[in-house]
Amino acid sequence: MKIVPLKEGNFSASKTKDFTLLTEENRDAVKGIKMSIQPFLIITENDCILLDTGIGWENEAGKNVISEIFDRENITPDQITKILLSHLHKDHIDGIIKNTESGDEASYPNAEIYIQKRELDFAMENKGNPSFDFDILEKLIQLPNIVWMNDDQGQITDEISFEVVGGHTPFMQVFWIKENGETAFYGADDLPQESYLKYHVAYKSDFDGRKAMELRQKWEKEAIENHWKVLLYHDLDKAIVEF
């Protein structure tokens, strides 16, 4: 498989979940939690898979950052076959919709979109929570090709498996993609940065911080034993940790 990090940039996230791009000029002055926003494209023999979709960030020239990466990789948005959404926070889904002269459209028109139904129900019960972009969320659930997921774990294809693990949100799900003896693991915001493996901390920003911490310890052991490639959505400096 080919793994392509789709890094939109390093950002500072305010308490109201507004994102400011970090630059050399503002890096020390901007307050908030510093994180990357970095979805992943995985190309296998059978699929072009997106793991979450970022925020749709545009550079100073008004060009969508992920689109530029796609251009460099000679991939077009209509080649994406599957979008696997870990959870529905705005920094993981806003890039799924694009604004055009004719209105809002699906960024990846041919992709099947995999969403945990219980995660959507949780989001809709939390109207006003700044972690969610309800405008985008309402548009997302109207898109065609949505695959509503209700199981706690299972196989999407022979190559793709998932498990609802909770932690960061009540029904967050993680994914394994396996091909030719290689395993890519995406722990989303339960394992967003490499430093989370070094410091065993239950973070208050998580719905269940203790569970997320315990999952990280479990996954690290399995990653070492099975030589996973762990994909890091929010790490400022690194995209992949290979065990």
Short mmCIF file of C-alpha atoms in Angstrom, two decimals:
data_model
loop_
_atom_site.label_atom_id
_atom_site.label_comp_id
_atom_site.label_asym_id
_atom_site.label_seq_id
_atom_site.Cartn_x
_atom_site.Cartn_y
_atom_site.Cartn_z
CA MET A 1 0.00 0.00 0.00
CA LYS A 2 0.98 3.61 -0.44
CA ILE A 3 0.40 5.98 2.48
CA VAL A 4 0.25 9.70 1.73
CA PRO A 5 -0.04 12.17 4.65
CA LEU A 6 -2.33 15.05 3.69
CA LYS A 7 -0.97 17.69 6.02
CA GLU A 8 -2.94 20.91 5.88
CA GLY A 9 -0.58 22.63 8.31
CA ASN A 10 0.17 23.18 11.97
CA PHE A 11 -2.51 25.14 13.78
CA SER A 12 -3.48 26.63 17.10
CA ALA A 13 -6.97 25.69 18.27
CA SER A 14 -8.80 28.13 20.53
CA LYS A 15 -11.30 27.18 23.23
CA THR A 16 -14.06 27.81 20.68
CA LYS A 17 -12.29 25.48 18.22
CA ASP A 18 -11.25 28.20 15.80
CA PHE A 19 -8.06 27.29 13.94
CA THR A 20 -5.17 29.67 13.28
CA LEU A 21 -2.35 28.57 10.99
CA LEU A 22 1.00 28.66 12.77
CA THR A 23 3.76 30.58 11.01
CA GLU A 24 7.29 31.60 11.93
CA GLU A 25 5.93 35.05 12.77
CA ASN A 26 3.03 34.10 15.04
CA ARG A 27 4.16 30.74 16.43
CA ASP A 28 5.12 32.02 19.88
CA ALA A 29 2.38 34.63 20.17
CA VAL A 30 -0.72 32.61 19.28
CA LYS A 31 -2.45 31.02 22.24
CA GLY A 32 -4.30 27.72 22.20
CA ILE A 33 -3.57 24.04 21.71
CA LYS A 34 -1.02 23.46 18.97
CA MET A 35 -1.65 20.59 16.59
CA SER A 36 -1.31 19.51 13.01
CA ILE A 37 -4.32 18.66 10.89
CA GLN A 38 -3.28 15.69 8.82
CA PRO A 39 -5.69 13.27 7.15
CA PHE A 40 -4.28 10.31 5.26
CA LEU A 41 -4.69 8.88 1.78
CA ILE A 42 -4.02 5.15 1.51
CA ILE A 43 -3.83 3.58 -1.92
CA THR A 44 -4.23 -0.18 -2.10
CA GLU A 45 -4.75 -2.51 -5.02
CA ASN A 46 -8.51 -2.21 -4.57
CA ASP A 47 -9.19 1.22 -3.09
CA CYS A 48 -8.18 4.84 -2.66
CA ILE A 49 -9.06 5.49 0.98
CA LEU A 50 -9.28 8.72 2.96
CA LEU A 51 -8.93 8.59 6.72
CA ASP A 52 -10.87 11.70 7.79
CA THR A 53 -10.92 14.81 5.61
CA GLY A 54 -9.41 17.75 7.49
CA ILE A 55 -10.81 21.27 7.48
CA GLY A 56 -10.50 22.18 3.81
CA TRP A 57 -7.72 24.70 4.47
CA GLU A 58 -6.69 26.99 1.64
CA ASN A 59 -3.25 28.56 1.22
CA GLU A 60 -2.57 32.25 0.64
CA ALA A 61 -3.26 31.81 -3.06
CA GLY A 62 -6.71 30.40 -2.31
CA LYS A 63 -5.74 26.87 -3.35
CA ASN A 64 -7.00 23.96 -1.30
CA VAL A 65 -3.95 22.42 0.40
CA ILE A 66 -5.11 18.80 0.09
CA SER A 67 -5.96 19.36 -3.58
CA GLU A 68 -2.36 20.48 -4.14
CA ILE A 69 -1.07 17.27 -2.54
CA PHE A 70 -3.44 15.27 -4.73
CA ASP A 71 -2.03 17.03 -7.79
CA ARG A 72 1.51 16.11 -6.80
CA GLU A 73 0.44 12.49 -6.36
CA ASN A 74 -1.46 12.44 -9.68
CA ILE A 75 -4.68 11.59 -7.84
CA THR A 76 -8.03 13.21 -8.56
CA PRO A 77 -10.84 13.58 -5.98
CA ASP A 78 -13.17 11.40 -8.04
CA GLN A 79 -10.72 8.50 -7.65
CA ILE A 80 -11.38 8.29 -3.90
CA THR A 81 -13.47 5.19 -3.28
CA LYS A 82 -13.89 5.23 0.51
CA ILE A 83 -13.87 7.86 3.25
CA LEU A 84 -13.51 6.43 6.75
CA LEU A 85 -14.62 8.94 9.40
CA SER A 86 -13.29 8.29 12.88
CA HIS A 87 -15.63 10.82 14.51
CA LEU A 88 -17.46 13.99 13.57
CA HIS A 89 -15.49 16.86 15.11
CA LYS A 90 -15.09 19.76 12.69
CA ASP A 91 -11.35 19.31 12.19
CA HIS A 92 -11.98 15.79 10.92
CA ILE A 93 -14.93 16.37 8.57
CA ASP A 94 -15.07 19.94 7.26
CA GLY A 95 -12.97 19.09 4.19
CA ILE A 96 -15.66 16.71 2.94
CA ILE A 97 -17.67 19.64 1.54
CA LYS A 98 -16.30 22.24 -0.89
CA ASN A 99 -17.78 25.59 -1.80
CA THR A 100 -18.02 26.25 -5.52
CA GLU A 101 -19.57 28.96 -7.67
CA SER A 102 -22.67 26.79 -8.02
CA GLY A 103 -22.89 26.08 -4.29
CA ASP A 104 -21.71 23.43 -1.84
CA GLU A 105 -20.64 20.10 -3.32
CA ALA A 106 -19.09 16.84 -2.17
CA SER A 107 -15.31 17.10 -2.31
CA TYR A 108 -15.08 13.40 -3.23
CA PRO A 109 -18.19 12.67 -5.32
CA ASN A 110 -17.64 8.94 -5.91
CA ALA A 111 -16.59 7.90 -2.42
CA GLU A 112 -18.57 5.75 -0.04
CA ILE A 113 -18.63 7.61 3.30
CA TYR A 114 -18.50 5.43 6.43
CA ILE A 115 -20.07 7.03 9.52
CA GLN A 116 -20.92 5.57 12.91
CA LYS A 117 -24.62 6.28 13.41
CA ARG A 118 -24.22 6.49 17.19
CA GLU A 119 -21.49 9.12 16.75
CA LEU A 120 -23.91 11.21 14.70
CA ASP A 121 -26.62 10.80 17.35
CA PHE A 122 -24.15 12.00 20.01
CA ALA A 123 -23.22 15.03 17.92
CA MET A 124 -26.85 15.97 17.34
CA GLU A 125 -27.51 15.78 21.07
CA ASN A 126 -24.78 18.38 21.62
CA LYS A 127 -25.97 21.33 19.56
CA GLY A 128 -23.90 24.37 20.43
CA ASN A 129 -20.75 22.37 21.17
CA PRO A 130 -17.98 24.24 19.29
CA SER A 131 -16.18 20.99 18.49
CA PHE A 132 -18.85 20.32 15.86
CA ASP A 133 -19.61 22.30 12.72
CA PHE A 134 -23.35 21.68 12.47
CA ASP A 135 -23.67 23.45 9.13
CA ILE A 136 -21.16 21.05 7.54
CA LEU A 137 -22.59 18.12 9.48
CA GLU A 138 -26.09 18.75 8.11
CA LYS A 139 -24.69 18.92 4.57
CA LEU A 140 -22.58 15.80 5.11
CA ILE A 141 -25.48 13.58 6.11
CA GLN A 142 -27.39 14.62 2.98
CA LEU A 143 -24.65 13.34 0.68
CA PRO A 144 -25.22 10.20 -1.38
CA ASN A 145 -23.16 7.05 -0.81
CA ILE A 146 -23.23 7.20 3.00
CA VAL A 147 -22.74 3.85 4.69
CA TRP A 148 -24.30 3.99 8.16
CA MET A 149 -22.37 1.84 10.61
CA ASN A 150 -23.98 0.37 13.73
CA ASP A 151 -21.70 -2.51 14.71
CA ASP A 152 -19.04 -2.31 17.39
CA GLN A 153 -16.43 -3.90 15.15
CA GLY A 154 -16.08 -5.68 11.87
CA GLN A 155 -14.73 -5.76 8.34
CA ILE A 156 -15.48 -3.15 5.71
CA THR A 157 -13.52 -5.15 3.14
CA ASP A 158 -10.97 -7.94 3.41
CA GLU A 159 -8.34 -5.19 3.81
CA ILE A 160 -10.17 -2.75 6.10
CA SER A 161 -11.34 -3.45 9.64
CA PHE A 162 -12.77 -1.13 12.29
CA GLU A 163 -13.62 -1.02 15.97
CA VAL A 164 -15.71 1.43 17.97
CA VAL A 165 -13.49 2.21 20.94
CA GLY A 166 -14.74 5.48 22.45
CA GLY A 167 -12.26 7.48 24.46
CA HIS A 168 -12.02 10.86 22.74
CA THR A 169 -15.73 10.73 21.89
CA PRO A 170 -18.24 8.09 23.03
CA PHE A 171 -18.39 6.27 19.71
CA MET A 172 -15.11 7.13 18.03
CA GLN A 173 -13.88 4.36 15.75
CA VAL A 174 -10.40 3.35 14.68
CA PHE A 175 -9.24 1.53 11.57
CA TRP A 176 -6.73 -1.05 10.41
CA ILE A 177 -5.79 -1.37 6.74
CA LYS A 178 -3.83 -4.49 5.86
CA GLU A 179 -2.28 -5.48 2.56
CA ASN A 180 0.57 -7.82 1.64
CA GLY A 181 1.70 -8.25 5.24
CA GLU A 182 1.69 -4.52 5.98
CA THR A 183 -0.62 -2.94 8.57
CA ALA A 184 -1.52 0.74 8.84
CA PHE A 185 -3.33 1.67 12.06
CA TYR A 186 -5.30 4.87 12.54
CA GLY A 187 -6.15 5.63 16.16
CA ALA A 188 -7.48 9.11 15.36
CA ASP A 189 -7.73 11.33 18.46
CA ASP A 190 -7.14 8.52 20.93
CA LEU A 191 -3.60 8.40 19.52
CA PRO A 192 -3.10 11.72 17.72
CA GLN A 193 0.57 12.41 18.53
CA GLU A 194 3.66 10.33 19.21
CA SER A 195 4.09 12.00 22.61
CA TYR A 196 0.88 10.34 23.79
CA LEU A 197 2.82 7.07 23.83
CA LYS A 198 5.56 8.52 26.03
CA TYR A 199 3.38 10.07 28.70
CA HIS A 200 0.59 7.97 30.17
CA VAL A 201 -1.94 10.72 30.78
CA ALA A 202 -5.73 10.75 30.89
CA TYR A 203 -6.56 13.98 29.07
CA LYS A 204 -9.51 16.07 30.26
CA SER A 205 -10.24 17.06 26.65
CA ASP A 206 -11.37 13.47 25.99
CA PHE A 207 -14.86 12.20 26.77
CA ASP A 208 -13.23 9.30 28.65
CA GLY A 209 -9.58 10.14 29.09
CA ARG A 210 -8.75 7.06 31.14
CA LYS A 211 -10.12 4.73 28.49
CA ALA A 212 -8.16 6.53 25.77
CA MET A 213 -4.99 6.21 27.85
CA GLU A 214 -5.55 2.48 28.38
CA LEU A 215 -6.21 1.98 24.67
CA ARG A 216 -2.93 3.67 23.77
CA GLN A 217 -1.00 1.33 26.03
CA LYS A 218 -2.76 -1.68 24.49
CA TRP A 219 -2.15 -0.48 20.92
CA GLU A 220 1.51 0.25 21.51
CA LYS A 221 2.05 -3.33 22.64
CA GLU A 222 0.20 -4.68 19.61
CA ALA A 223 2.02 -2.29 17.27
CA ILE A 224 5.39 -3.54 18.48
CA GLU A 225 4.37 -7.17 18.20
CA ASN A 226 2.84 -6.80 14.74
CA HIS A 227 5.03 -4.06 13.22
CA TRP A 228 2.25 -1.57 12.61
CA LYS A 229 2.59 1.76 10.90
CA VAL A 230 0.72 4.15 13.21
CA LEU A 231 -0.77 7.23 11.55
CA LEU A 232 -0.74 10.45 13.59
CA TYR A 233 -3.42 13.00 12.74
CA HIS A 234 -2.34 15.82 15.07
CA ASP A 235 1.44 15.42 15.44
CA LEU A 236 3.26 18.68 14.70
CA ASP A 237 6.38 17.02 13.31
CA LYS A 238 5.68 13.43 12.36
CA ALA A 239 3.06 11.66 10.25
CA ILE A 240 3.85 7.97 10.77
CA VAL A 241 5.52 5.94 13.50
CA GLU A 242 6.75 2.55 12.34
CA PHE A 243 7.11 -0.22 14.90
#
